[in-house]
Amino acid sequence: MLLPSNQPNCTLLHPLDPATPLPSNKIEISDRIQRGPYQPILENYPRTKMSNTLRQFHKEWFKSFSWLEYSVKLDRAYCFSCRVFLHSNGKNNGQLDKTFSNLGFNNWRLGTNKFRTHQLSKSHINSSTSMSNFLNCKSIDVLIDKGNEIQLAQKEKQKLHNRQIMYRLIDVTLCLGLGGRPFRGHIEKSSELHQGLFLELVNLLKKYDPVLKDHLDNGPRNALYTSNHIQNDLILSICNIIRRKISNELCGKKVSIIADETSDVGHNEQMSFVIRYYSSEQKRPVERFFCIEWHNVLSVCFDGASTMSGHVAGVQAKCKEMNSKLFYVHCYGHCLNLVLVDSIGKENRVTFDFFGTVQLVYNLIEGSCVRHAILEKISASMNIKLKTLKTLSTTRWACRSEAIEAIKHNYVAILKALEEISDSTNLPDVRAKTKGLIYSLKTFKFVFAMCMLSPILNLVNKVSATLQSPNLDLHTAVTLIIALQNSLQTMRSDKTFNTIFDETKVACTKIDVSIPEIKRRKVSTKVDYEHHSQHFFENTKEEMKITVYNSVIDKMLNGIKVRFSQDTLNLINSVGNLLKLEIEKKHLQTISDTFGLSFDQLNTEVRLFTQIDDIPRGSNNSTITQWLSWITKDGTDRMRTFENIFKVLQEFTTIPVTSCSCERAFSKMAIVKNKLRSTMAQERLDALLTIFVEQEIAKSLDMEEIIDEFKTLTPIQRRLPL
């Protein structure tokens, strides 16, 4: 969810929730009574501390007391018949029970007893009788005048017809919202050739749909429901239902918050919030765009900016003020990016100049269709399949491997293309740039950097791509980082360097580039008169190995060690040993302290686990998934037997690895709010992004629920009875 700093909280109130006022329209109140009490089935209901014990509403009460209804917004229980028919006759005068009809009941410790007492009360019996009479008998105005029955039947028929119209308008809204498409046109007058996608789709359906055609041609002109205000209400109705569904899933669960910030095309700061939690239905962690209460937050994941990660005044510190037990995870993708920035920076002049040359080649060739055509022509004549040149990303350094691979693959063709461009161009600046690029490309240091960086960045890019998976857990991420560290350590050997240097010599031989001789310098005697303490390179190979190759790998290894030493490592190692069933007392203590579990109970469950033969074994992501599937298998009571281990795995997989989900939301924001839609209001942007991002939920929405939400969205009654 993208939220500006001044956005008010949106309503997540269900239209049937007891907190919603009852409708005043006779047909609508009749329809509401026909639907019966609102009984939401949630996986977890909010818990309230009573007498040092956390208590909550139980869904089993719905089976025992059919009149009972529950308000998700207020966390209170009501009697449906008493709420609707308490004042229907004079029998309840002096016997009013405002607890179940008006105030709501929330003393869950006495729930069953209070419900039974209320069920036997005179006020409840009178209200239930009134509701039964209402459902089974005709109203007094119908009994007096038979014409009222026909009139009510016609109104009911018109109501159903109006809902059929709303189905079509909602489908159009979903079609555009799921694709991130614009709704409005610049001018939406009927005389315009293009009135915007919403009206164009409505007019298209009108040609083939008699229901919609009759409504648009013969319906009331002030209630066509195609205006921009109705569009906004439909969008917001769909958004509210999506948020409500997510809110019900999150109720009572431990979650992690992932956040990132960017500027939109309208120069407004936008912050993306992603909530990660364990889904019992899907049996894996999922990520949603939403907000949550702080006491349920398990961890937060940000980038390394001081504003976000500062432990004194940063967002991390502010979050820990709300919940001191939460973890802070520095986005692993961002950490890896910083490792590359540190290791291949301007201190290493060979790699620094190499990347500058690569970017200049891209700018020169891809900046002109003519020059790009020359490269294509030469590649075709050499029977080389051209790889598209890539620009260097300033933020995603791991993606630079694609740019290097393109240069390496097209190297000979690029040299010939630059030579032809230099000979044929009429622009003096292009000729000068081309001459300079040819000189830079045909140097030993450029060729060596190309051969050296290609395998290193390919390795890093593979790990970076895996770290961006939304289903990745911390243990697998750390395993990947350790594997990368070991691979880099293996590359820091004479054998690997000799292979790269030999590849460089072969490439230089093909383009007639000689290996430069080492420059002999005079012994400095200003500080140290003993020349034995000063090192002189014997040849270029030794110089490249020590000053370039080893320098890059050593800085990467040191960067990995420093940047990935987060406060979650002890927990990760403890959970890893738990998965391998090689756990010690200190690991059990770390896990029990972190997740608030009993050490003795956890230790007992682990001991039982070691005696079971068919349990999954190992320490990778698939093993965690297999453990969760094994524990939650239908027809078994393993969740209750191993409830502590299940809680550990459930909450551990909830801790995020990267903030990539926020960046994916920003990518979709660039589609929804572009230069042609830069003045979009924040509420509309937030609603459209919710539909665009949460497409899976949006596609499964119930039309009737959307119409009910749309009907109650405004305080005034809709012009079309729904």
Coordinates of N, CA, C and O in Angstrom, one line a residue, residues 619-678:
S619 N 18.5 -28.6 6.0 CA 18.5 -27.2 6.5 C 18.4 -26.2 5.4 O 19.1 -25.2 5.3
N620 N 17.5 -26.5 4.4 CA 17.3 -25.5 3.4 C 15.8 -25.1 3.3 O 15.0 -25.5 4.1
N621 N 15.5 -24.2 2.4 CA 14.1 -23.6 2.3 C 13.1 -24.7 2.1 O 12.0 -24.7 2.7
S622 N 13.4 -25.6 1.2 CA 12.4 -26.7 0.9 C 12.1 -27.5 2.1 O 11.0 -28.0 2.3
T623 N 13.1 -27.7 3.0 CA 12.9 -28.5 4.2 C 12.0 -27.8 5.1 O 11.1 -28.4 5.7
I624 N 12.1 -26.5 5.3 CA 11.2 -25.7 6.1 C 9.7 -25.9 5.6 O 8.8 -26.1 6.4
T625 N 9.6 -25.8 4.3 CA 8.3 -26.0 3.7 C 7.7 -27.4 3.9 O 6.6 -27.6 4.2
Q626 N 8.6 -28.4 3.8 CA 8.2 -29.8 4.1 C 7.8 -30.0 5.5 O 6.9 -30.7 5.8
W627 N 8.6 -29.4 6.4 CA 8.2 -29.5 7.9 C 6.9 -28.9 8.1 O 6.0 -29.5 8.8
L628 N 6.6 -27.7 7.6 CA 5.3 -27.1 7.8 C 4.2 -27.9 7.2 O 3.1 -28.0 7.8
S629 N 4.4 -28.5 6.0 CA 3.4 -29.3 5.4 C 3.2 -30.6 6.2 O 2.0 -31.1 6.4
W630 N 4.3 -31.2 6.8 CA 4.2 -32.4 7.6 C 3.4 -32.1 8.8 O 2.5 -32.9 9.2
I631 N 3.6 -31.0 9.5 CA 3.0 -30.7 10.8 C 1.5 -30.4 10.5 O 0.6 -30.8 11.3
T632 N 1.2 -29.7 9.4 CA -0.2 -29.2 9.2 C -1.0 -30.2 8.3 O -2.1 -29.9 7.8
K633 N -0.5 -31.4 8.1 CA -1.2 -32.4 7.3 C -2.6 -32.7 7.8 O -2.7 -32.9 9.0
D634 N -3.5 -32.7 6.9 CA -4.9 -33.0 7.4 C -5.1 -34.4 7.9 O -4.4 -35.3 7.5
G635 N -5.9 -34.5 8.9 CA -6.2 -35.8 9.5 C -5.2 -36.2 10.6 O -5.3 -37.3 11.1
T636 N -4.3 -35.3 11.0 CA -3.3 -35.5 12.0 C -3.5 -34.5 13.1 O -4.1 -33.4 12.9
D637 N -3.0 -34.8 14.3 CA -3.0 -33.8 15.4 C -1.6 -33.3 15.7 O -1.3 -32.9 16.8
R638 N -0.8 -33.2 14.6 CA 0.6 -32.8 14.9 C 0.7 -31.3 15.3 O 1.7 -30.9 16.0
M639 N -0.2 -30.5 14.8 CA -0.1 -29.0 15.1 C -0.2 -28.8 16.6 O 0.4 -27.9 17.2
R640 N -1.1 -29.6 17.3 CA -1.2 -29.5 18.7 C -0.1 -30.2 19.5 O 0.4 -29.7 20.5
T641 N 0.4 -31.3 18.9 CA 1.5 -32.0 19.6 C 2.8 -31.2 19.5 O 3.5 -31.1 20.5
F642 N 3.1 -30.7 18.3 CA 4.3 -29.9 18.1 C 4.0 -28.4 17.9 O 4.5 -27.8 17.0
E643 N 3.2 -27.9 18.8 CA 2.7 -26.5 18.6 C 3.9 -25.5 18.7 O 3.9 -24.4 18.1
N644 N 4.9 -25.8 19.6 CA 6.0 -24.8 19.8 C 6.9 -24.8 18.5 O 7.3 -23.8 18.1
I645 N 7.2 -26.0 18.0 CA 8.0 -26.1 16.8 C 7.3 -25.5 15.6 O 7.9 -24.7 14.8
F646 N 6.0 -25.7 15.5 CA 5.2 -25.1 14.5 C 5.2 -23.6 14.6 O 5.4 -22.9 13.5
K647 N 5.1 -23.0 15.8 CA 5.2 -21.6 16.0 C 6.5 -21.0 15.6 O 6.6 -20.0 14.9
V648 N 7.6 -21.7 15.9 CA 8.9 -21.3 15.5 C 9.1 -21.2 14.0 O 9.5 -20.2 13.5
L649 N 8.7 -22.3 13.3 CA 8.8 -22.3 11.8 C 7.9 -21.3 11.2 O 8.3 -20.6 10.2
Q650 N 6.7 -21.1 11.7 CA 5.7 -20.2 11.2 C 6.2 -18.8 11.3 O 6.1 -18.0 10.3
E651 N 6.7 -18.4 12.4 CA 7.1 -17.0 12.6 C 8.5 -16.8 12.0 O 8.8 -15.6 11.5
F652 N 9.4 -17.8 11.9 CA 10.7 -17.6 11.3 C 10.5 -17.3 9.8 O 11.2 -16.5 9.3
T653 N 9.6 -18.1 9.2 CA 9.5 -17.8 7.7 C 8.8 -16.5 7.5 O 8.8 -16.0 6.3
T654 N 8.2 -15.9 8.5 CA 7.6 -14.6 8.4 C 8.6 -13.4 8.3 O 8.4 -12.4 7.7
I655 N 9.8 -13.7 8.9 CA 10.8 -12.6 8.9 C 11.3 -12.4 7.4 O 11.7 -13.4 6.8
P656 N 11.3 -11.2 6.9 CA 11.6 -11.0 5.4 C 13.1 -11.0 5.2 O 13.9 -10.9 6.1
V657 N 13.5 -11.2 3.9 CA 14.9 -11.1 3.5 C 15.2 -9.8 2.8 O 16.2 -9.2 3.1
T658 N 14.4 -9.4 1.9 CA 14.6 -8.2 1.1 C 13.4 -7.3 1.1 O 12.3 -7.8 1.5
S659 N 13.5 -6.1 0.6 CA 12.4 -5.2 0.4 C 12.0 -5.1 -1.0 O 11.5 -4.1 -1.5
C660 N 12.3 -6.1 -1.8 CA 12.0 -6.1 -3.2 C 10.5 -6.0 -3.5 O 10.1 -5.5 -4.6
S661 N 9.7 -6.5 -2.6 CA 8.2 -6.4 -2.9 C 7.8 -4.9 -2.9 O 6.9 -4.5 -3.7
C662 N 8.4 -4.1 -2.1 CA 8.1 -2.6 -2.2 C 8.6 -2.0 -3.5 O 7.8 -1.2 -4.1
E663 N 9.7 -2.5 -4.0 CA 10.2 -1.9 -5.3 C 9.3 -2.4 -6.4 O 9.1 -1.7 -7.4
R664 N 8.7 -3.6 -6.3 CA 7.8 -4.1 -7.3 C 6.5 -3.2 -7.3 O 5.9 -3.0 -8.4
A665 N 6.1 -2.8 -6.1 CA 5.0 -1.9 -6.0 C 5.3 -0.6 -6.7 O 4.4 0.0 -7.3
F666 N 6.5 -0.1 -6.5 CA 6.9 1.2 -7.2 C 6.9 1.0 -8.7 O 6.5 2.0 -9.4
S667 N 7.3 -0.1 -9.2 CA 7.2 -0.4 -10.6 C 5.8 -0.3 -11.2 O 5.5 0.3 -12.2
K668 N 4.8 -0.8 -10.4 CA 3.4 -0.7 -10.8 C 2.9 0.7 -10.6 O 2.0 1.1 -11.3
M669 N 3.4 1.4 -9.6 CA 3.0 2.8 -9.5 C 3.4 3.6 -10.7 O 2.6 4.5 -11.1
A670 N 4.5 3.3 -11.3 CA 5.0 4.1 -12.5 C 4.0 3.8 -13.6 O 3.9 4.7 -14.5
I671 N 3.3 2.7 -13.6 CA 2.3 2.4 -14.7 C 1.0 3.1 -14.4 O 0.4 3.7 -15.3
V672 N 0.6 3.1 -13.1 CA -0.7 3.7 -12.7 C -0.6 5.2 -12.7 O -1.5 5.9 -13.3
K673 N 0.4 5.7 -12.2 CA 0.6 7.2 -12.1 C 1.8 7.6 -13.0 O 2.9 7.7 -12.6
N674 N 1.4 7.9 -14.3 CA 2.4 8.3 -15.2 C 2.3 9.8 -15.5 O 1.5 10.5 -14.9
K675 N 3.0 10.3 -16.5 CA 3.0 11.7 -16.8 C 1.6 12.2 -17.2 O 1.3 13.4 -17.0
L676 N 0.8 11.4 -17.8 CA -0.5 11.8 -18.2 C -1.5 11.7 -17.1 O -2.6 12.2 -17.2
R677 N -1.1 11.1 -16.0 CA -2.0 10.9 -14.8 C -1.3 11.5 -13.6 O -1.6 11.0 -12.5
S678 N -0.5 12.5 -13.7 CA 0.3 13.0 -12.6 C -0.5 13.7 -11.6 O 0.0 14.0 -10.5

